[in-house]
Each structure stands twice: as structure tokens, then as C-alpha cells.
PDB file of C-alpha atoms and ligand atoms in Angstrom:
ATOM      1  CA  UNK A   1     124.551 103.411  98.810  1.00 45.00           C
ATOM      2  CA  UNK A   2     120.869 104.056  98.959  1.00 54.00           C
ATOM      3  CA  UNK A   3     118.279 105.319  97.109  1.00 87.00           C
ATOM      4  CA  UNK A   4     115.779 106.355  99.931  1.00 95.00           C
ATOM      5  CA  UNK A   5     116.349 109.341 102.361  1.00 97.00           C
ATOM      6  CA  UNK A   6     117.422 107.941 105.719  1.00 98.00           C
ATOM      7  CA  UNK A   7     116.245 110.892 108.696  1.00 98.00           C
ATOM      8  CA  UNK A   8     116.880 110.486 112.546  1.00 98.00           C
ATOM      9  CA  UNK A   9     115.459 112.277 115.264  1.00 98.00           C
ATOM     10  CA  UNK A  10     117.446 112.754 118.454  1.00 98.00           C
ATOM     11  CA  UNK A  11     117.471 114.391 121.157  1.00 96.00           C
ATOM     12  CA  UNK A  12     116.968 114.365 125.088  1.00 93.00           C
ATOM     13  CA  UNK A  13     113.851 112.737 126.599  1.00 89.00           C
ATOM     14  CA  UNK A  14     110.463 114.213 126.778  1.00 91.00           C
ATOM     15  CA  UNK A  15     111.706 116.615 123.610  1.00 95.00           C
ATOM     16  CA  UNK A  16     109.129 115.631 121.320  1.00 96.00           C
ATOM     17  CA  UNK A  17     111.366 112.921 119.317  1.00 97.00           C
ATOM     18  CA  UNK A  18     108.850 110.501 119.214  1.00 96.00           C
ATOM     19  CA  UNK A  19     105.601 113.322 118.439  1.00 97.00           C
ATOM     20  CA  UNK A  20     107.943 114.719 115.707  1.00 98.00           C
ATOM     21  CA  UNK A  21     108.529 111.646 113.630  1.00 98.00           C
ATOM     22  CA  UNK A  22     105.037 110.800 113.474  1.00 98.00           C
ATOM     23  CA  UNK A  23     104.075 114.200 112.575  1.00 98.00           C
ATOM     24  CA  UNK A  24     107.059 113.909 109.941  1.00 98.00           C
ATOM     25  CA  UNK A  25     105.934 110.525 108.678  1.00 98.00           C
ATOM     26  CA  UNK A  26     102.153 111.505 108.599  1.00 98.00           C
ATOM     27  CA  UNK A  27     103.372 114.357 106.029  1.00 97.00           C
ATOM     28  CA  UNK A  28     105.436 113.035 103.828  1.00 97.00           C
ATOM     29  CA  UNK A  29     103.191 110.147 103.526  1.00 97.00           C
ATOM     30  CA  UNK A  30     100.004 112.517 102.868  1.00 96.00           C
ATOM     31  CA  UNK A  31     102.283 114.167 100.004  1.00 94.00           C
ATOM     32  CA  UNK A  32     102.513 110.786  98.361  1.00 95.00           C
ATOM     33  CA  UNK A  33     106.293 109.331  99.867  1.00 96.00           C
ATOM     34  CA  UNK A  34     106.650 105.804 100.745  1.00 97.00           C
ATOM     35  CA  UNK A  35     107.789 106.588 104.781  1.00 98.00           C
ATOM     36  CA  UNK A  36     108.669 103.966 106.855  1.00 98.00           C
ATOM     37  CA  UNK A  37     108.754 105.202 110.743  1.00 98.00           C
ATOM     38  CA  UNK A  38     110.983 103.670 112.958  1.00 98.00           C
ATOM     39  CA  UNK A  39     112.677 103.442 116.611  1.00 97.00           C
ATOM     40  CA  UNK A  40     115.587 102.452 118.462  1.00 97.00           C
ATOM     41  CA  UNK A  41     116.428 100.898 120.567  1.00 95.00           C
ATOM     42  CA  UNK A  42     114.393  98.141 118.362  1.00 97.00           C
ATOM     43  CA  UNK A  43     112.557  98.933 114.886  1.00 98.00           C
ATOM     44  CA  UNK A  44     113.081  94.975 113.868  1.00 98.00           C
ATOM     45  CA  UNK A  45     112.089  92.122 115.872  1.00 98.00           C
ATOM     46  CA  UNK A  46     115.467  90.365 117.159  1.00 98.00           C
ATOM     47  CA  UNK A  47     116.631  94.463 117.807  1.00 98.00           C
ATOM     48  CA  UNK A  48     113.242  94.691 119.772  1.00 97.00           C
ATOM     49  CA  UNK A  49     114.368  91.417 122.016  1.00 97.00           C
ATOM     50  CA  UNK A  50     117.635  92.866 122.523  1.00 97.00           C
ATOM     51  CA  UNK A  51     116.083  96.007 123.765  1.00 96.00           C
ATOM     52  CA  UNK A  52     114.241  93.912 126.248  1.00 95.00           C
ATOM     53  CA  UNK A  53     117.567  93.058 127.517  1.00 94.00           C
ATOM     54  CA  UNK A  54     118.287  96.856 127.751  1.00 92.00           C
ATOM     55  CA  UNK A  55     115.510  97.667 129.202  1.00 88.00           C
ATOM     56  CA  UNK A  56     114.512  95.134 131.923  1.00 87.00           C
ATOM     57  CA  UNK A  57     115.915  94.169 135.067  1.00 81.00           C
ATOM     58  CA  UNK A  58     118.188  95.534 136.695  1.00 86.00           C
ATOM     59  CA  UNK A  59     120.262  98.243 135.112  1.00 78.00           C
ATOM     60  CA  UNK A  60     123.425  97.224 136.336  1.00 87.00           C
ATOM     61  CA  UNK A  61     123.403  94.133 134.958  1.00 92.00           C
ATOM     62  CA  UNK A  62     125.147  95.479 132.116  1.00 92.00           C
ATOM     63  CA  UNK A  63     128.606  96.941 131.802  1.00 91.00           C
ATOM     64  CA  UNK A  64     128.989 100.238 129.982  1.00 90.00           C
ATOM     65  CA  UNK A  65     131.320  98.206 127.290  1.00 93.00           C
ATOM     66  CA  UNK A  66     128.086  95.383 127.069  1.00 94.00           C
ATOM     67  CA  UNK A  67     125.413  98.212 127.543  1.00 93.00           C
ATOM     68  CA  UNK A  68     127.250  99.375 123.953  1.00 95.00           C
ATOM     69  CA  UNK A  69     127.708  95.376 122.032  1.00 96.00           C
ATOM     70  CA  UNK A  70     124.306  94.977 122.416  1.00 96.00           C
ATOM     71  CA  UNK A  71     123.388  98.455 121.553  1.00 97.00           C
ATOM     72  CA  UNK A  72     125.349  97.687 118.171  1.00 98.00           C
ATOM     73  CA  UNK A  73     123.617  93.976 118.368  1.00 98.00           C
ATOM     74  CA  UNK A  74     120.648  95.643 117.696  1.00 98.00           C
ATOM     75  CA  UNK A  75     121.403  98.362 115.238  1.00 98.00           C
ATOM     76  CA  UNK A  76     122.688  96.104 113.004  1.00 98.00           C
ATOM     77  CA  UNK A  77     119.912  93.845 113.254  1.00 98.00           C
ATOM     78  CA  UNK A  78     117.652  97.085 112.826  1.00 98.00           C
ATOM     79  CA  UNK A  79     119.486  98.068 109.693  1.00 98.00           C
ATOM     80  CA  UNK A  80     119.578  94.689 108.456  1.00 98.00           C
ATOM     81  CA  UNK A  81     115.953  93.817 108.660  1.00 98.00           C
ATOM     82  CA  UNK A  82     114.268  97.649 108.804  1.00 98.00           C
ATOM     83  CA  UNK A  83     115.973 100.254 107.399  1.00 98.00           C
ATOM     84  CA  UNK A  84     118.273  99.155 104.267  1.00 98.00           C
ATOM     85  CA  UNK A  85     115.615  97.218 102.617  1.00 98.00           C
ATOM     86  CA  UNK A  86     113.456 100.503 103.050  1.00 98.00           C
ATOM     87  CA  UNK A  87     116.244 102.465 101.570  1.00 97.00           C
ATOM     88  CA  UNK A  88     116.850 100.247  98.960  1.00 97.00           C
ATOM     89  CA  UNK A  89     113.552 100.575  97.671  1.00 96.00           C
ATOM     90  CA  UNK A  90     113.734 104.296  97.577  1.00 96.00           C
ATOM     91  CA  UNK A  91     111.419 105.262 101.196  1.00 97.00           C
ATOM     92  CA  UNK A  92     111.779 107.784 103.347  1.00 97.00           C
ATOM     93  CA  UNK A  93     113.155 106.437 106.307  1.00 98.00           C
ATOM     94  CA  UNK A  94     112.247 108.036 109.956  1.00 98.00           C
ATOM     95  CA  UNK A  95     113.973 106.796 112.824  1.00 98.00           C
ATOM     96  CA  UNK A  96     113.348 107.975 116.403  1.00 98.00           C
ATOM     97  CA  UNK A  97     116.839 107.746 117.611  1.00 98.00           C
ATOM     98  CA  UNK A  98     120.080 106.150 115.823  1.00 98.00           C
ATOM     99  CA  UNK A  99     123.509 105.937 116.948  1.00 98.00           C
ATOM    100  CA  UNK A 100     123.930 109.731 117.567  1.00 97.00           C
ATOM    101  CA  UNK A 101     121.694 108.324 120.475  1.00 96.00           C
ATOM    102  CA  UNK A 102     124.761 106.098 121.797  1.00 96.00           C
ATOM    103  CA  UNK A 103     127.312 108.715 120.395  1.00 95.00           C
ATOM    104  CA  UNK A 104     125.764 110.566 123.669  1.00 93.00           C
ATOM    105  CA  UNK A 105     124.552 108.200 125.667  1.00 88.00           C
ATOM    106  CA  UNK A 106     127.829 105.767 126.138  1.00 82.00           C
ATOM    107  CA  UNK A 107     129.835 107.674 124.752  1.00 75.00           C
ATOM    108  CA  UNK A 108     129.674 111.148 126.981  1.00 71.00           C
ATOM    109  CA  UNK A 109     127.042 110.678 129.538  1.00 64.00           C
ATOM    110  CA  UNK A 110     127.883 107.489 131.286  1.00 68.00           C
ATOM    111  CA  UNK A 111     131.488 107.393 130.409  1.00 69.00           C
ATOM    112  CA  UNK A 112     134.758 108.272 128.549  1.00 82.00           C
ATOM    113  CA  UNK A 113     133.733 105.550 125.671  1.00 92.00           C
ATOM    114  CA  UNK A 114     133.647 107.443 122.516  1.00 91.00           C
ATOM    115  CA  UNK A 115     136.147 105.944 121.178  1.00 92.00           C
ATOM    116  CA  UNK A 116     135.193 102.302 121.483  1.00 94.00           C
ATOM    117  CA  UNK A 117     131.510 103.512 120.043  1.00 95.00           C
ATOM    118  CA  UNK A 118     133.135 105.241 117.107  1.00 95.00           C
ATOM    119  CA  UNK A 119     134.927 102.033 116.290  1.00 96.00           C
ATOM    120  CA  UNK A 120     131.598  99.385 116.572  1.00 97.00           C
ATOM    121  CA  UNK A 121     129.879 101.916 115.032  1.00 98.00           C
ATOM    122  CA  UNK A 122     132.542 101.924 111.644  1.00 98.00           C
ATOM    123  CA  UNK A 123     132.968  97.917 111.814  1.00 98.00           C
ATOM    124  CA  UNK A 124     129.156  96.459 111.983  1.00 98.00           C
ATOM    125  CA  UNK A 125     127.106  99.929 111.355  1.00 98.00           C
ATOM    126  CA  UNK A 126     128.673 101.664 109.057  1.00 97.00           C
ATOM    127  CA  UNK A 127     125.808 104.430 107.554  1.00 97.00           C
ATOM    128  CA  UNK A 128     124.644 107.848 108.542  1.00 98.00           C
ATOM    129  CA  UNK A 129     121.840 109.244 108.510  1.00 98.00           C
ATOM    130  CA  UNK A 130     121.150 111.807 105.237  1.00 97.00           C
ATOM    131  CA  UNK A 131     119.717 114.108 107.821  1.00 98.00           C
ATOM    132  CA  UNK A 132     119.528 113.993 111.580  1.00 98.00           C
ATOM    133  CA  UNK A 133     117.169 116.778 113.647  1.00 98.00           C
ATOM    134  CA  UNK A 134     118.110 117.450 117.181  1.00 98.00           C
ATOM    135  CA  UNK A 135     115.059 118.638 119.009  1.00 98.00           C
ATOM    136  CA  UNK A 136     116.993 120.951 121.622  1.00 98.00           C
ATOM    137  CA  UNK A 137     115.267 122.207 124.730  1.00 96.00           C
ATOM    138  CA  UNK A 138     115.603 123.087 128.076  1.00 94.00           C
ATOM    139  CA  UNK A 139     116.387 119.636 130.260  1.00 91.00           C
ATOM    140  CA  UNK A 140     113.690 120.705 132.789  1.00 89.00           C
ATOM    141  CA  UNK A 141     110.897 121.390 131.070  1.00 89.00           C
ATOM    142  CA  UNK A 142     111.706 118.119 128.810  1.00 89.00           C
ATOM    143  CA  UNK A 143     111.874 115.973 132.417  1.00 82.00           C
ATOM    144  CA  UNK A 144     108.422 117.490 133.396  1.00 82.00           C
ATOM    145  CA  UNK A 145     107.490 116.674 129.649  1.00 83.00           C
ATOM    146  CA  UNK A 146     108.388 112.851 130.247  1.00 67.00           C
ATOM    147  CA  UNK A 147     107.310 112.104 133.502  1.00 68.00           C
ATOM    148  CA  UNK A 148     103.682 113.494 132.861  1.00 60.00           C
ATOM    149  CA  UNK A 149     103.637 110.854 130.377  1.00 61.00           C
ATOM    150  CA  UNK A 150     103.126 106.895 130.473  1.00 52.00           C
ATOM    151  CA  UNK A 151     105.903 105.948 132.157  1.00 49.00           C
ATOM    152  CA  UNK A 152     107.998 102.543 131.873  1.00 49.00           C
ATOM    153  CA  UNK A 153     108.742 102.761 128.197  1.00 51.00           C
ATOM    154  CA  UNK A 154     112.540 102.820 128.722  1.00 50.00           C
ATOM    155  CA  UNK A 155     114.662 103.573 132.112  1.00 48.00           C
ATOM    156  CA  UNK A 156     116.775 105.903 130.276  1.00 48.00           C
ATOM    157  CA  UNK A 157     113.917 108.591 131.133  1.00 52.00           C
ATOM    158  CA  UNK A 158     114.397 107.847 134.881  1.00 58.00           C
ATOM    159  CA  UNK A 159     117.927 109.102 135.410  1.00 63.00           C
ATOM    160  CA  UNK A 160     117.200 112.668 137.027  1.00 76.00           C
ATOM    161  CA  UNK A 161     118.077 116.139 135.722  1.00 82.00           C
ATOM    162  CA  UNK A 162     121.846 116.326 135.629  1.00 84.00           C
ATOM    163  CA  UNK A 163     122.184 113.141 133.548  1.00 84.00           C
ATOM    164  CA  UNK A 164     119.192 115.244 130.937  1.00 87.00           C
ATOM    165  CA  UNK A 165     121.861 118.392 131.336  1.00 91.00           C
ATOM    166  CA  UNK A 166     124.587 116.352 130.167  1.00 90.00           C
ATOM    167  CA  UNK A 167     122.698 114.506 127.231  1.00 92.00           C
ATOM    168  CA  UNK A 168     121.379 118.098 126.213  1.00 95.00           C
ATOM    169  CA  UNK A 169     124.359 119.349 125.959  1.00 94.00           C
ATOM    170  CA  UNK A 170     125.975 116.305 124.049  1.00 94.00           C
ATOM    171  CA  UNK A 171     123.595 116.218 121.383  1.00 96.00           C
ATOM    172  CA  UNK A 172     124.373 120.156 121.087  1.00 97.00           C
ATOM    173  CA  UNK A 173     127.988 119.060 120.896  1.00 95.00           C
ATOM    174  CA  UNK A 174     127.250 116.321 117.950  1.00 96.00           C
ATOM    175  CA  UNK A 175     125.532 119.386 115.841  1.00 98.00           C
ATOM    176  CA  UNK A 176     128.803 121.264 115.795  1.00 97.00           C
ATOM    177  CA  UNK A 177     130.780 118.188 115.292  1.00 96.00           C
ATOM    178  CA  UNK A 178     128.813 117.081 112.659  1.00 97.00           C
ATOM    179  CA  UNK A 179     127.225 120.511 111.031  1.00 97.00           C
ATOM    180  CA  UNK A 180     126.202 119.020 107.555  1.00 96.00           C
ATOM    181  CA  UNK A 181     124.115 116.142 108.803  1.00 98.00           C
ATOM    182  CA  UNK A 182     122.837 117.243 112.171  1.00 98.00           C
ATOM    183  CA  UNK A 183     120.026 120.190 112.320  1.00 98.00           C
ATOM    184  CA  UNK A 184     118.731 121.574 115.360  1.00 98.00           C
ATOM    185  CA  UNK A 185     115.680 122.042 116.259  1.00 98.00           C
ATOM    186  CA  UNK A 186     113.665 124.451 118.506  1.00 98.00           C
ATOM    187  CA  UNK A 187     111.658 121.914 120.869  1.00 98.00           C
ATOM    188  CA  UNK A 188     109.984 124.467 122.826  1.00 97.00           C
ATOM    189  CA  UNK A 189     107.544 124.807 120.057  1.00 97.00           C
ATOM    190  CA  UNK A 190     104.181 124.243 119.436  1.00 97.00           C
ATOM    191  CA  UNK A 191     104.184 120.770 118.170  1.00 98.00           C
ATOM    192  CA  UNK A 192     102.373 121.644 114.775  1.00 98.00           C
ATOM    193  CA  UNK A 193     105.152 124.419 114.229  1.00 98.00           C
ATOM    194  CA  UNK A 194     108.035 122.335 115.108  1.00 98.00           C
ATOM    195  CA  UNK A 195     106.443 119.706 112.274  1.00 98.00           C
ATOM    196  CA  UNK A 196     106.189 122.572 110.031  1.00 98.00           C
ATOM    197  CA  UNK A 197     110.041 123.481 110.220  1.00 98.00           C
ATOM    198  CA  UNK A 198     110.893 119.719 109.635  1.00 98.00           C
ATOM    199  CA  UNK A 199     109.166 118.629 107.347  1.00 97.00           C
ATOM    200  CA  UNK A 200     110.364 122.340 105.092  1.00 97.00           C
ATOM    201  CA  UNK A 201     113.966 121.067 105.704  1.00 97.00           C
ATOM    202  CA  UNK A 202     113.257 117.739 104.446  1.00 97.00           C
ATOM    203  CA  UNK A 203     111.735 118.584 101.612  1.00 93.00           C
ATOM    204  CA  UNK A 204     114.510 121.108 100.686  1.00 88.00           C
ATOM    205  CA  UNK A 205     116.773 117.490 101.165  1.00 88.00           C
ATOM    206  CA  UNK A 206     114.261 115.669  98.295  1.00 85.00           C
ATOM    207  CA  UNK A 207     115.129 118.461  95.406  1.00 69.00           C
TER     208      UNK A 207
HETATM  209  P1  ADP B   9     110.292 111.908 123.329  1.00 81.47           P
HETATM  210  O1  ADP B   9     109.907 110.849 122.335  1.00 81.47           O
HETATM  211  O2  ADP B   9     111.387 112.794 122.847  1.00 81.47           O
HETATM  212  O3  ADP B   9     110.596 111.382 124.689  1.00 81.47           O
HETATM  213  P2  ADP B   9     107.498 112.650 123.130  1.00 81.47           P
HETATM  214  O4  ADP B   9     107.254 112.918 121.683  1.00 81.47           O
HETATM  215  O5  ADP B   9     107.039 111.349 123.669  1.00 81.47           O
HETATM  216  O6  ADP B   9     109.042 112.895 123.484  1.00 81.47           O
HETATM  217  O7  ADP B   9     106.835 113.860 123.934  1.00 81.47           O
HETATM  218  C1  ADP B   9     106.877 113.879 125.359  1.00 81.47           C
HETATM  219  C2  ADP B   9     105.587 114.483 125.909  1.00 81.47           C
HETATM  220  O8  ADP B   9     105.538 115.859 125.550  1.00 81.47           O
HETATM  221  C3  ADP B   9     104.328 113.864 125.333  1.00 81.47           C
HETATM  222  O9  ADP B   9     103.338 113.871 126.331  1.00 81.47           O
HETATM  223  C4  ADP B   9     103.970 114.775 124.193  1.00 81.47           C
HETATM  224  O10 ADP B   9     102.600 114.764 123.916  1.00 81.47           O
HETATM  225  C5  ADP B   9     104.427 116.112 124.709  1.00 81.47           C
HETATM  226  N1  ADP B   9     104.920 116.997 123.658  1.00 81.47           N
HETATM  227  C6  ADP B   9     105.626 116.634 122.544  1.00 81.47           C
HETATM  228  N2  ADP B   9     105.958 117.709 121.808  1.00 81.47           N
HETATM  229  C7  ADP B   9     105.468 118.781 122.472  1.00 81.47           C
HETATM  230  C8  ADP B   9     105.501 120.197 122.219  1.00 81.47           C
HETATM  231  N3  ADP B   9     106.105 120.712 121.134  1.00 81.47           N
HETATM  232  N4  ADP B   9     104.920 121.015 123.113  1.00 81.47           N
HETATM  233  C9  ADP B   9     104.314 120.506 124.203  1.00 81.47           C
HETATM  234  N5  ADP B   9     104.252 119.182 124.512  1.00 81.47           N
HETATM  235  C10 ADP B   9     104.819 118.328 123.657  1.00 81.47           C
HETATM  236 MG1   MG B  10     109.891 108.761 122.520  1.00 81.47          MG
END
């Protein structure tokens, strides 16, 4: 399918996802790779619109079943306009959450809706990433993490410590589900060291 190596980051909020794939992207670019760093919800500009629909207002404006259309909406838009044509020209492609990210979200956290993700995600999606970290740590450390930083980037970092326990532990769950694609990582690291350990498992992908 592609030529490029397609990477995701995942993982709860406040774990370092979005430190870590700059820190990835800033090394593989110094060593020469074309790396194209990315985020979802977003990463193109109709998926970044739709995101505003995610994201503002009020949250229960959506339905769980919506919440995940337009969640879809956008990655396809994303992979459309973002990430395929990056692939296609052979980049490195870093993307601060994927659908792993709704894998856990919609489909364990907020309800029983695995199914009807897995399904959207095989009809419109259709790719996975080459290699997806999971930066694991403790959910209340991560919270005190997130809410010393800017806040209002996304409401999905507002919804207390249980709903953190129960992504934590559903990314944890996608590692053993998915053992050759999904890596976890040790978030509890210094940042430079977690970078370190990433970037040596990506480059062990590139031979
Ligand atoms: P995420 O994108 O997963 O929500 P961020 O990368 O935005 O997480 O990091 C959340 C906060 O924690 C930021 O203030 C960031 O500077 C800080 N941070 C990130 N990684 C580490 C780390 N390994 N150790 C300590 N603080 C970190
Ligand atoms: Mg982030």
C-alpha cells in the first residue's frame, strides 16, 4: 500500500503523546527523513472543521453513534488530504492519535460500541498504522500532567479520573489485542529518555 512508515502515538491525556511526536519528528527529521507530524482529531483542514464540531458546544449535542460518523468524517478526510499523499511519497508519517484513539474512546469508555467502530473503521478507513506507541502511565499523575497545562484544547481532558482509569486501561487492552503493531511505552519517563526509546524502535522498523 505505501511506501512511507505510518507511526501513531496514543495514549491517555497528559501522557506525553503530543511532547513525544515532536521529539520523534524532530529526530528523524535531523537524521535526514522526510517526517510529516500530524494530529487527530484534525491533521487536514475539513478534519480540523469537523473537530470544531467535536469539540465545541455542548458535549451532548452529539450521540455516541454521531460522536463516532464524524469521528470517521474526519479520519477519512485526514487520510485523504494528510497522510496517504505523505505515504505515498515515501515520509515518515507521525500522528498524535489515530483510530486506536476511538477504538478506546467510543468504543470502551463511553459505551458498548466496538463493534459499530470496527465496522466504519473497515468501510471508509481502512489502514493501520506500521507502528503505534502507547505511552502508558499512571491516570493520576497524567490528569495532574494535563490540567497544569493550557487548558481548552479538547474536552476530552476534562472528564475526571475514572473515565482516565478506563482509557488507561483500554489502550493497555489494544496492546495485547494487537501485539505486532502496538508498543508500549513507559510515560513516566524523562521526556528525553522516553524519545530515546522511540525513536530506537523506529529505526529498528526502517531496516
Ligand atoms: P498529551 O499530548 O498526551 O496530552 P503532552 O505531550 O501535552 O501530553 O504533555 C502533557 C504535559 O506534561 C505537558 O505540560 C508536557 O510538557 C508535560 N510532559 C510531557 N512529557 C513529560 C514527561 N515525560 N515528564 C514530565 N512531564 C512531561
Ligand atoms: Mg496532546
Amino acid at each position: 500500500r505505501a511506501q512511507g512508515l505510518f507511526i501513531s502515538v496514543e495514549g491517555i491525556d497528559g501522557s506525553g503523546k503530543s511532547t513525544q511526536a515532536r521529539l520523534l519528528a524532530e529526530g528523524l527529521a535531523a537524521a535526514g527523513h522526510d517526517v510529516v507530524v500530524t494530529r487527530e482529531p484534525g491533521g487536514a483542514p475539513g478534519a480540523e472543521a469537523i473537530r470544531r464540531l467535536l469539540v465545541e458546544g455542548d458535549p451532548a449535542r452529539w450521540s455516541a453513534e454521531t460522536e463516532i460518523l464524524l469521528f470517521n468524517a474526519a479520519r477519512r478526510d485526514h487520510l485523504e488530504r494528510t497522510i496517504q499523499p505523505a505515504l505515498d511519497r515515501g515520509a515518515v508519517v507521525i500522528t498524535d492519535r489515530f483510530a486506536d484513539s476511538t477504538r478506546v474512546y467510543q468504543g470502551v469508555a463511553r459505551a458498548n460500541l466496538r463493534p459499530l467502530v470496527d465496522r466504519l473503521h473497515d468501510l471508509v478507513i481502512g489502514i493501520e498504522p506500521d507502528l503505534t506507541f502507547v505511552i502508558d502511565m499512571d491516570a493520576r499523575a497524567a490528569l495532574a500532567r494535563g490540567l497544569a497545562r493550557r487548558s481548552g484544547e479538547d474536552r476530552f481532558e476534562e472528564l475526571g479520573l475514572g473515565f482516565q482509569e478506563a482509557l488507561r486501561a483500554g489502550f493497555l487492552a489494544l496492546a495485547q489485542e494487537y501485539p505486532a503493531r502496538v508498543q508500549v511505552i513507559d510515560g513516566t519517563r524523562a521526556p528525553d529518555v522516553i524519545a530515546q526509546d522511540m525513536a530506537a524502535r523506529v529505526t529498528a522498523h526502517l531496516r
